Coordinates of N, CA and C and ligand atoms in Angstrom, one line a residue:
X1 N 0.9 -1.1 0.1 CA -0.1 0.0 0.0 C 0.8 1.2 -0.1
X2 N 0.8 2.2 -1.0 CA 1.5 3.3 -1.1 C 1.3 4.2 0.0
X3 N 0.1 4.8 0.2 CA -0.3 5.2 1.6 C -1.5 5.2 1.9
X4 N -1.8 5.6 3.1 CA -3.3 5.1 4.0 C -4.3 6.6 3.9
X5 N -5.0 6.7 3.0 CA -6.1 7.7 3.1 C -7.1 7.8 4.2
X6 N -7.4 8.5 5.0 CA -8.4 8.5 5.8 C -9.2 9.7 5.9
X7 N -10.3 9.4 5.4 CA -11.3 10.7 5.0 C -11.9 11.0 6.5
X8 N -11.8 12.4 6.9 CA -12.3 12.8 8.2 C -14.0 12.8 8.2
X9 N -14.6 12.0 9.2 CA -16.1 12.2 9.1 C -16.8 13.5 9.9
X10 N -15.7 14.3 10.3 CA -16.0 15.5 11.0 C -16.6 16.6 9.9
X11 N -16.1 16.6 8.8 CA -16.4 17.3 7.3 C -17.7 16.8 6.6
X12 N -18.1 15.7 7.3 CA -19.5 15.3 6.2 C -20.9 15.7 6.5
X13 N -21.7 15.5 6.0 CA -23.2 16.1 6.0 C -23.6 15.4 7.3
X14 N -23.9 16.0 8.6 CA -24.3 15.5 9.6 C -25.9 14.5 9.3
X15 N -26.3 15.4 8.7 CA -27.6 15.1 8.3 C -28.1 13.8 7.4
X16 N -27.2 13.5 6.7 CA -26.8 12.3 5.8 C -25.4 11.7 6.0
X17 N -24.9 11.5 7.1 CA -24.1 10.7 7.7 C -24.0 9.3 7.1
X18 N -25.1 8.3 6.6 CA -25.0 7.4 6.4 C -24.8 7.3 4.7
X19 N -25.3 8.2 3.9 CA -24.7 8.5 2.9 C -23.5 8.8 2.8
X20 N -22.8 9.5 3.5 CA -21.2 9.8 3.2 C -20.4 8.8 3.6
X21 N -21.0 8.1 4.8 CA -20.0 6.4 5.1 C -20.0 5.8 3.8
X22 N -21.4 5.7 3.2 CA -21.4 4.9 1.9 C -20.4 5.3 0.8
X23 N -20.0 6.5 0.6 CA -19.6 7.1 0.0 C -18.2 6.7 0.2
X24 N -17.8 6.6 1.4 CA -16.2 6.3 1.6 C -16.2 4.4 1.2
X25 N -17.3 4.1 1.8 CA -17.4 2.2 1.6 C -17.1 2.0 0.4
X26 N -17.6 3.1 -0.9 CA -17.7 2.7 -2.3 C -16.2 3.2 -3.1
X27 N -15.4 3.8 -2.2 CA -14.3 4.4 -2.7 C -13.1 3.4 -2.2
X28 N -12.0 4.0 -2.8 CA -10.6 3.2 -2.4 C -10.4 3.8 -1.2
X29 N -10.6 4.8 -0.5 CA -9.9 5.2 0.8 C -9.9 4.0 1.9
X30 N -8.6 4.2 2.6 CA -8.4 3.0 3.6 C -9.3 3.1 5.3
X31 N -9.1 4.0 5.4 CA -9.7 4.5 6.9 C -10.8 5.2 7.0
X32 N -11.4 5.5 7.9 CA -12.6 6.2 8.2 C -12.0 7.3 9.4
X33 N -11.6 8.2 9.1 CA -11.0 8.9 10.7 C -12.3 9.8 11.4
X34 N -12.2 9.6 12.8 CA -13.3 9.7 13.4 C -12.7 10.8 14.8
X35 N -13.3 11.9 14.7 CA -12.8 13.0 15.6 C -13.6 13.3 16.7
X36 N -13.2 12.9 17.9 CA -14.0 12.5 19.1 C -13.5 13.8 20.1
X37 N -14.1 14.7 20.5 CA -13.7 16.1 20.9 C -14.7 16.6 22.2
X38 N -13.9 16.7 23.3 CA -14.7 16.9 24.8 C -15.1 18.3 25.2
X39 N -14.4 19.0 24.3 CA -14.8 20.7 25.0 C -13.7 21.2 25.8
X40 N -12.8 20.2 26.6 CA -12.0 20.7 27.4 C -10.7 20.6 26.9
X41 N -10.4 19.6 26.0 CA -8.8 19.5 25.5 C -8.5 20.5 24.5
X42 N -10.1 20.4 23.9 CA -10.1 21.0 22.5 C -11.3 22.2 22.3
X43 N -11.5 23.3 22.0 CA -12.4 24.1 22.4 C -13.8 23.9 21.5
X44 N -14.1 22.7 21.4 CA -15.2 22.0 20.3 C -15.6 20.8 20.9
X45 N -17.1 20.4 20.8 CA -17.4 19.3 20.9 C -18.3 18.5 19.9
X46 N -17.7 17.4 19.4 CA -18.2 16.9 18.3 C -19.3 15.8 18.7
X47 N -18.5 14.4 18.4 CA -19.8 13.7 18.9 C -18.9 12.4 19.6
X48 N -19.8 11.7 20.4 CA -19.2 10.7 21.1 C -19.6 9.3 21.0
X49 N -20.0 8.6 22.4 CA -19.9 7.2 22.3 C -21.4 6.4 21.5
X50 N -22.1 7.6 21.7 CA -23.7 7.3 21.3 C -23.9 7.0 19.8
X51 N -22.9 7.6 18.9 CA -23.0 7.8 17.5 C -22.2 6.6 17.1
X52 N -21.2 6.2 17.6 CA -20.2 5.2 17.3 C -20.7 4.0 16.9
X53 N -21.8 3.3 17.6 CA -22.3 2.0 17.3 C -22.8 2.0 15.6
X54 N -23.4 3.1 15.2 CA -24.0 3.4 14.0 C -23.0 3.7 13.0
X55 N -21.9 4.3 13.5 CA -20.8 4.6 12.2 C -20.5 3.0 12.1
X56 N -19.9 2.4 13.1 CA -19.5 1.1 12.9 C -20.4 -0.1 12.1
X57 N -21.6 0.2 12.6 CA -22.6 -0.5 11.9 C -22.6 -0.3 10.2
X58 N -22.4 1.0 9.8 CA -22.3 1.2 8.3 C -21.1 1.0 7.8
X59 N -19.9 1.3 8.3 CA -18.7 1.4 7.6 C -17.8 0.4 7.2
X60 N -17.4 0.0 6.2 CA -16.8 -1.1 6.2 C -15.4 -1.0 6.0
X61 N -14.8 0.1 6.4 CA -13.7 0.4 6.7 C -12.9 0.6 7.9
X62 N -11.7 0.3 8.3 CA -11.6 0.4 9.9 C -11.8 1.7 10.0
X63 N -12.2 1.9 11.5 CA -12.5 3.0 12.2 C -11.0 3.6 13.0
X64 N -10.6 4.6 12.4 CA -9.3 5.6 12.8 C -10.0 6.3 13.8
X65 N -10.1 6.1 15.2 CA -10.7 6.9 16.0 C -9.6 8.0 16.7
X66 N -9.5 9.1 16.8 CA -8.6 10.6 17.3 C -9.3 10.9 18.1
X67 N -9.1 10.5 19.5 CA -9.2 11.2 20.9 C -8.7 12.5 21.3
X68 N -9.6 13.7 20.9 CA -9.3 14.9 21.7 C -9.8 15.4 22.8
X69 N -9.6 14.5 24.1 CA -10.3 14.5 24.9 C -9.1 14.5 26.5
X70 N -9.7 15.0 27.4 CA -8.5 14.9 28.4 C -8.5 13.2 29.3
X71 N -7.5 13.0 29.9 CA -7.4 11.8 30.2 C -8.0 10.6 29.6
X72 N -7.8 10.4 28.3 CA -8.3 9.2 27.5 C -8.2 7.9 28.0
X73 N -7.6 7.5 29.3 CA -7.1 6.8 30.0 C -9.0 6.1 30.1
X74 N -9.9 6.9 30.6 CA -11.2 6.5 30.9 C -12.2 5.7 30.0
X75 N -11.5 5.9 28.5 CA -12.7 5.5 28.1 C -11.8 4.3 26.8
X76 N -10.8 3.8 27.3 CA -9.9 2.8 26.4 C -10.8 1.9 26.0
X77 N -11.2 1.1 27.3 CA -12.5 -0.5 27.0 C -13.6 0.2 26.1
X78 N -14.2 1.1 26.3 CA -15.2 1.4 25.8 C -15.1 1.9 24.3
X79 N -13.7 2.3 23.9 CA -13.7 2.3 22.5 C -13.2 1.2 21.7
X80 N -12.7 0.4 22.4 CA -12.4 -1.0 22.0 C -13.8 -1.6 21.7
X81 N -15.0 -1.8 22.9 CA -16.1 -2.4 22.7 C -16.7 -2.0 21.5
X82 N -16.8 -0.5 21.1 CA -17.5 0.2 20.4 C -16.8 -0.3 18.8
X83 N -15.8 -0.8 18.6 CA -15.2 -1.1 17.1 C -14.3 -0.1 16.6
X84 N -13.8 0.5 17.7 CA -12.4 1.2 17.1 C -11.2 0.4 16.5
X85 N -10.5 0.7 15.4 CA -9.4 -0.3 15.1 C -8.2 0.5 15.6
X86 N -8.0 1.7 15.1 CA -7.0 2.2 15.3 C -7.3 3.4 16.8
X87 N -6.7 3.5 17.8 CA -7.2 4.2 18.8 C -5.9 5.3 19.2
X88 N -6.3 6.6 18.9 CA -5.2 7.5 18.9 C -5.5 8.7 20.2
X89 N -4.3 8.7 21.1 CA -4.8 9.5 22.3 C -3.5 10.8 22.1
X90 N -3.8 11.7 22.6 CA -2.9 12.9 22.7 C -2.3 13.0 24.0
X91 N -0.6 13.0 23.5 CA 0.3 13.1 24.5 C 0.2 14.4 25.4
X92 N -0.6 15.4 25.2 CA -0.8 16.4 26.0 C -1.9 16.2 27.0
X93 N -2.6 15.2 26.7 CA -4.0 15.1 27.2 C -3.9 14.0 28.7
X94 N -2.5 13.3 28.7 CA -2.7 11.9 29.2 C -1.3 12.0 30.1
X95 N -1.5 11.6 31.6 CA -0.1 11.6 32.3 C 0.5 10.3 32.1
X96 N -0.1 9.4 32.1 CA 0.5 7.8 31.8 C 0.3 7.5 30.5
X97 N 1.2 8.1 29.7 CA 1.0 7.8 28.1 C 1.6 6.2 28.0
X98 N 2.8 5.7 28.5 CA 3.1 4.3 28.5 C 2.0 3.3 28.8
X99 N 1.7 3.9 29.7 CA 0.3 2.4 30.4 C -0.9 2.7 29.4
X100 N -1.1 3.4 29.1 CA -2.4 3.9 27.7 C -2.0 3.2 26.8
X101 N -0.8 3.4 26.0 CA -0.4 3.1 24.8 C -0.6 1.6 24.8
X102 N -0.2 0.8 26.2 CA -0.2 -0.7 26.3 C -1.6 -1.0 26.4
X103 N -2.4 -0.1 27.2 CA -3.9 -0.6 27.4 C -4.7 -0.5 26.0
X104 N -4.3 0.4 25.3 CA -4.9 0.0 23.8 C -4.4 -1.1 23.2
X105 N -3.3 -1.6 23.0 CA -2.8 -2.8 22.4 C -3.3 -3.9 23.0
X106 N -3.5 -3.8 24.2 CA -4.2 -5.0 25.0 C -5.2 -5.3 24.7
X107 N -5.8 -4.4 24.1 CA -7.5 -4.4 23.6 C -7.7 -4.9 22.1
X108 N -6.4 -4.9 21.3 CA -6.7 -5.2 20.5 C -6.4 -4.6 19.2
X109 N -6.5 -3.0 19.7 CA -6.4 -2.1 18.7 C -4.8 -1.7 18.4
X110 N -4.6 -0.9 17.4 CA -3.6 -0.3 17.0 C -3.5 1.2 17.8
X111 N -2.3 1.3 18.5 CA -2.3 2.6 19.5 C -1.3 3.7 18.6
X112 N -2.2 4.6 18.8 CA -1.5 5.7 18.3 C -1.4 7.0 18.8
X113 N -0.3 7.9 18.8 CA 0.0 9.0 19.8 C -0.1 10.1 19.3
X114 N -0.8 11.4 19.4 CA -1.0 12.7 18.7 C -0.3 13.7 19.7
X115 N 0.4 14.5 18.6 CA 1.1 15.5 19.3 C 0.4 17.1 18.3
X116 N 0.5 18.1 19.2 CA -0.1 19.3 18.7 C 1.0 19.9 17.8
X117 N 0.6 21.2 17.4 CA 1.7 21.6 16.5 C 2.8 22.2 17.4
X118 N 2.5 22.6 18.5 CA 4.0 23.4 19.0 C 4.7 22.1 19.9
X119 N 4.3 21.1 20.1 CA 4.9 19.9 20.7 C 5.8 19.4 19.8
X120 N 7.4 19.3 20.1 CA 8.5 18.5 19.8 C 8.4 17.2 19.9
X121 N 8.5 16.4 18.4 CA 8.5 15.5 18.0 C 9.9 14.4 19.2
X122 N 10.6 15.5 19.8 CA 12.0 14.6 20.5 C 11.4 14.1 21.6
X123 N 10.0 14.9 22.2 CA 9.6 14.3 23.5 C 8.9 13.1 23.4
X124 N 8.8 12.3 22.3 CA 8.4 11.2 22.2 C 9.5 10.1 22.0
X125 N 10.8 10.2 22.0 CA 11.7 9.4 22.0 C 11.8 8.1 22.8
X126 N 11.3 8.4 23.8 CA 11.4 7.3 24.8 C 9.7 6.1 24.8
X127 N 8.7 6.9 23.9 CA 8.1 6.0 23.6 C 7.7 5.4 22.1
X128 N 8.6 5.7 21.3 CA 8.6 5.5 19.9 C 8.4 3.8 19.4
X129 N 9.3 3.3 20.5 CA 9.3 1.5 20.2 C 7.8 1.3 20.8
X130 N 7.1 1.7 21.3 CA 5.8 1.3 21.9 C 4.6 1.6 20.7
X131 N 4.4 2.6 19.8 CA 3.4 2.7 19.4 C 3.4 2.5 18.1
X132 N 2.1 2.2 17.3 CA 2.0 1.8 16.2 C 1.7 3.1 15.1
X133 N 1.7 4.0 15.8 CA 1.3 5.4 14.7 C 1.8 6.6 15.8
X134 N 2.6 7.5 15.2 CA 2.3 9.1 15.6 C 1.7 9.7 14.6
X135 N 0.5 10.5 15.1 CA -0.1 11.2 14.7 C 0.7 12.9 14.9
X136 N 0.7 13.7 13.6 CA 1.0 14.9 14.2 C 0.0 15.9 13.7
X137 N -0.4 16.8 14.7 CA -1.4 17.9 13.9 C -0.5 18.8 13.3
X138 N -1.5 18.9 12.2 CA -0.9 20.0 11.2 C -1.9 21.4 11.2
X139 N -2.6 21.3 12.3 CA -3.4 22.7 12.5 C -3.6 22.5 14.0
X140 N -4.4 23.5 15.0 CA -4.6 23.4 16.2 C -6.1 22.4 16.5
X141 N -5.8 21.4 17.2 CA -6.8 20.8 17.1 C -8.0 21.2 17.6
X142 N -9.4 20.6 16.9 CA -10.8 21.4 17.3 C -11.8 21.5 16.4
X143 N -11.1 21.9 14.9 CA -11.9 22.2 14.1 C -11.5 21.8 12.8
X144 N -12.4 21.7 11.8 CA -12.1 20.8 10.6 C -11.6 22.5 9.7
X145 N -11.4 22.6 8.4 CA -11.2 23.5 7.5 C -10.1 24.5 7.9
X146 N -9.2 24.1 8.5 CA -8.3 25.4 8.7 C -6.9 25.2 8.1
X147 N -6.2 26.1 8.1 CA -4.8 25.9 6.8 C -3.6 25.1 7.6
X148 N -3.4 24.4 6.7 CA -2.0 23.4 7.2 C -0.9 24.6 7.8
X149 N -0.1 24.0 8.8 CA 0.4 24.8 9.1 C 2.0 24.2 8.6
X150 N 2.9 24.7 8.0 CA 3.9 24.2 7.1 C 5.1 23.7 8.1
X151 N 5.0 24.4 9.3 CA 6.6 24.1 10.3 C 6.4 22.4 10.5
X152 N 5.1 21.9 10.1 CA 4.9 20.4 10.3 C 5.9 19.5 9.5
X153 N 6.0 20.3 8.0 CA 7.0 19.6 7.6 C 8.4 18.8 8.0
X154 N 9.1 19.7 8.6 CA 10.4 19.8 9.3 C 10.3 18.6 10.2
X155 N 9.0 18.7 11.0 CA 8.5 17.7 12.1 C 8.3 16.6 11.7
X156 N 7.8 16.1 10.4 CA 7.5 14.8 9.5 C 9.0 14.3 9.3
X157 N 9.8 15.0 8.9 CA 11.4 14.7 8.6 C 12.1 14.1 9.9
X158 N 12.1 14.8 10.7 CA 12.8 14.3 11.8 C 12.5 13.3 12.7
X159 N 10.9 13.3 12.4 CA 10.2 11.9 13.0 C 10.6 10.7 12.5
X160 N 10.6 10.9 11.0 CA 10.9 10.0 10.0 C 12.4 9.2 10.1
X161 N 13.4 10.4 10.3 CA 14.9 10.3 10.4 C 14.8 9.2 11.4
X162 N 14.0 9.4 12.6 CA 14.4 8.4 13.9 C 13.8 7.1 13.7
X163 N 12.2 7.2 13.0 CA 12.1 6.0 12.5 C 13.4 4.8 11.7
X164 N 13.6 5.5 10.6 CA 14.7 4.9 10.0 C 16.0 4.7 10.9
X165 N 16.5 5.5 11.5 CA 17.8 5.2 12.3 C 17.5 4.1 13.6
X166 N 16.3 4.0 13.9 CA 16.0 3.1 15.0 C 15.3 1.8 14.5
X167 N 15.0 1.8 12.9 CA 14.5 0.7 12.3 C 13.3 0.3 13.0
X168 N 12.4 1.7 13.0 CA 10.8 1.2 13.9 C 9.8 1.7 12.4
X169 N 8.7 0.8 12.4 CA 7.9 1.2 11.5 C 6.5 1.7 11.4
X170 N 6.5 2.4 13.1 CA 5.2 2.9 13.4 C 4.9 3.8 12.0
X171 N 3.5 4.0 11.7 CA 2.7 4.9 10.7 C 3.1 6.5 11.1
X172 N 3.2 7.4 10.3 CA 3.2 8.7 10.5 C 2.0 9.4 9.8
X173 N 1.0 9.7 10.7 CA -0.3 10.3 10.2 C -0.2 11.7 10.3
X174 N -0.8 12.3 9.5 CA -1.2 13.7 9.2 C -2.3 14.3 9.2
X175 N -2.8 15.1 10.4 CA -3.8 15.6 10.2 C -4.4 17.0 10.5
X176 N -5.2 17.4 9.5 CA -5.5 19.1 9.6 C -4.8 19.8 8.0
X177 N -5.8 20.3 7.4 CA -5.8 21.1 6.7 C -4.7 20.2 5.1
X178 N -4.9 19.2 5.3 CA -4.4 18.5 4.2 C -5.2 18.2 3.1
X179 N -4.4 19.0 1.8 CA -5.3 18.6 0.3 C -4.9 18.2 -0.5
X180 N -5.1 18.4 -1.9 CA -4.5 17.8 -3.0 C -3.2 18.7 -3.1
X181 N -3.3 19.9 -2.8 CA -2.1 20.9 -3.0 C -0.8 20.6 -2.2
X182 N -1.0 19.8 -1.1 CA 0.0 19.8 -0.2 C 0.3 18.2 0.2
X183 N -0.3 17.3 -0.4 CA -0.2 15.8 -0.3 C 1.4 15.4 -0.6
X184 N 1.8 16.1 -1.9 CA 3.1 15.2 -2.2 C 4.2 15.7 -1.0
X185 N 4.0 16.9 -0.8 CA 5.0 17.6 0.1 C 4.7 17.0 1.6
X186 N 3.9 16.5 1.8 CA 3.8 15.7 2.8 C 4.2 14.3 3.2
X187 N 4.0 13.5 2.1 CA 4.5 12.5 1.7 C 6.0 12.3 1.7
X188 N 6.5 13.3 0.7 CA 7.9 13.4 0.3 C 8.8 13.6 1.8
X189 N 7.9 14.1 2.9 CA 8.8 14.3 3.9 C 8.5 13.2 4.6
X190 N 8.0 12.2 4.4 CA 8.1 10.4 5.1 C 6.6 10.3 5.9
X191 N 5.6 11.0 5.9 CA 4.4 10.5 5.9 C 4.1 9.5 5.4
X192 N 2.9 8.5 6.0 CA 2.1 7.6 5.3 C 0.6 7.6 5.1
X193 N 0.2 7.9 6.3 CA -1.5 8.3 6.2 C -1.6 9.5 6.4
X194 N -2.5 10.2 5.4 CA -3.2 11.4 5.5 C -4.7 11.3 5.4
X195 N -4.9 12.3 7.0 CA -6.1 12.3 7.1 C -6.7 13.7 6.5
X196 N -8.1 13.7 5.6 CA -8.7 14.9 4.7 C -9.9 14.6 5.3
X197 N -10.3 16.1 5.6 CA -11.6 16.2 5.8 C -12.4 17.1 5.2
X198 N -12.2 18.3 5.0 CA -13.0 19.2 4.1 C -12.6 19.3 2.8
X199 N -11.3 18.7 2.6 CA -10.8 18.6 1.1 C -11.6 17.6 0.3
X200 N -12.0 16.4 1.3 CA -12.7 15.6 0.6 C -14.1 15.8 0.4
X201 N -14.9 16.2 1.7 CA -16.2 16.0 1.9 C -17.0 17.8 1.5
X202 N -15.8 18.5 1.4 CA -16.6 19.8 0.6 C -16.0 20.1 -0.7
X203 N -15.7 19.0 -1.5 CA -15.2 19.1 -2.4 C -16.6 19.2 -3.3
X204 N -16.2 19.5 -4.8 CA -17.5 19.0 -5.5 C -17.8 17.7 -5.8
X205 N -16.9 17.2 -6.1 CA -17.1 15.8 -6.2 C -15.9 14.6 -5.2
X206 N -16.4 14.5 -4.0 CA -15.7 13.8 -3.4 C -14.9 12.5 -3.9
X207 N -15.8 11.9 -4.4 CA -15.0 10.4 -5.1 C -14.0 10.7 -5.9
X208 N -14.4 11.8 -6.6 CA -12.6 12.2 -7.7 C -11.9 12.7 -7.1
X209 N -12.1 13.3 -5.8 CA -10.9 14.0 -4.8 C -10.3 12.7 -4.1
X210 N -10.8 11.7 -3.7 CA -10.3 10.5 -3.1 C -9.3 10.0 -4.2
X211 N -10.1 9.6 -5.4 CA -9.3 9.1 -6.2 C -8.1 9.9 -6.7
X212 N -7.9 11.5 -6.8 CA -6.6 12.3 -6.7 C -6.0 12.0 -5.9
X213 N -6.1 11.8 -4.5 CA -5.3 11.6 -3.3 C -4.7 10.2 -3.6
X214 N -5.3 9.3 -4.2 CA -4.7 8.3 -4.4 C -3.7 7.8 -5.4
X215 N -3.9 8.7 -6.3 CA -2.9 8.8 -7.6 C -1.9 9.8 -7.1
X216 N -1.9 10.4 -6.1 CA -0.7 11.3 -5.7 C 0.3 10.2 -5.1
X217 N -0.8 9.4 -4.1 CA 0.2 8.4 -3.2 C 0.9 7.3 -4.4
X218 N 0.3 6.7 -5.2 CA 0.9 6.1 -5.9 C 1.9 6.2 -6.8
X219 N 1.8 7.9 -7.3 CA 2.7 8.4 -8.4 C 4.0 8.6 -7.3
X220 N 3.8 9.1 -6.4 CA 4.8 9.7 -5.3 C 5.7 8.2 -4.8
X221 N 5.2 7.1 -4.7 CA 5.8 6.0 -4.0 C 6.6 5.2 -5.2
X222 N 6.0 5.6 -6.8 CA 6.4 4.7 -7.8 C 7.9 5.5 -8.3
X223 N 7.9 6.6 -8.0 CA 9.1 7.5 -8.1 C 10.4 6.9 -7.8
Ligands
DX5_1 C1 -9.2 18.7 13.9 C2 -9.5 17.0 13.4 C3 -9.2 16.6 11.9 C4 -10.5 17.4 11.2 C5 -9.5 17.8 10.0 O1 -8.9 19.2 15.0 O2 -8.4 16.2 14.2 O3 -9.4 15.4 11.8 O4 -11.2 16.5 10.7 O5 -10.3 18.5 8.9 P1 -9.8 19.3 8.0 O6 -9.1 18.1 6.8 O7 -10.7 19.9 7.0 O8 -8.6 20.2 8.2
ZN2 ZN1 -8.5 14.1 13.4

């Protein structure tokens, strides 16, 4: 797989969620990205556990759940039961990151660790062996439709260098402001998972946009 595309449901039409999930099902996008916000860790509240069973039931794609909540350790078992396949917590929101990363894996999910734009990838040095995925926020979390923060590019390069030097194969996922205009630069820096919210769902033809993203993925990796 050249890269993993994870359309973010946050940008979908909430009055027609089923239709938008079907659109992803019918596409070659790989994961469905689900943003859970608590109004504390981020200044917004999205949706929570009551909606997850409906999404799980309808989606044929792995659910890539991004928890933007304080003390995510409280909810690991619940999200496992709700059918999350990848569960990502924020480094800034949890005191005992190592314990929670292992709790996620013990529940059979891939364990992801996210950092905000101001957080250095160097702070992850002692946990890189343990994670399946590192999510670099390329906007301040909480809202879709924001502008990509370009300082993310050197962060991706630095993290990818650490992975290569230490022979680690965790995914590097980029979330926020990802579009067709910057996907190649992001992949070129070393990322392999692209979250795309408004660039997919707010485009005139979401299916065609997904195909364009996937074409960038494969052309990049065949170079
Ligand atoms: C933002 C969320 C993102 C959001 C991305 O806090 O974590 O997943 O859906 O939206 P876009 O792609 O529109 O920036
Ligand atoms: Zn997200």
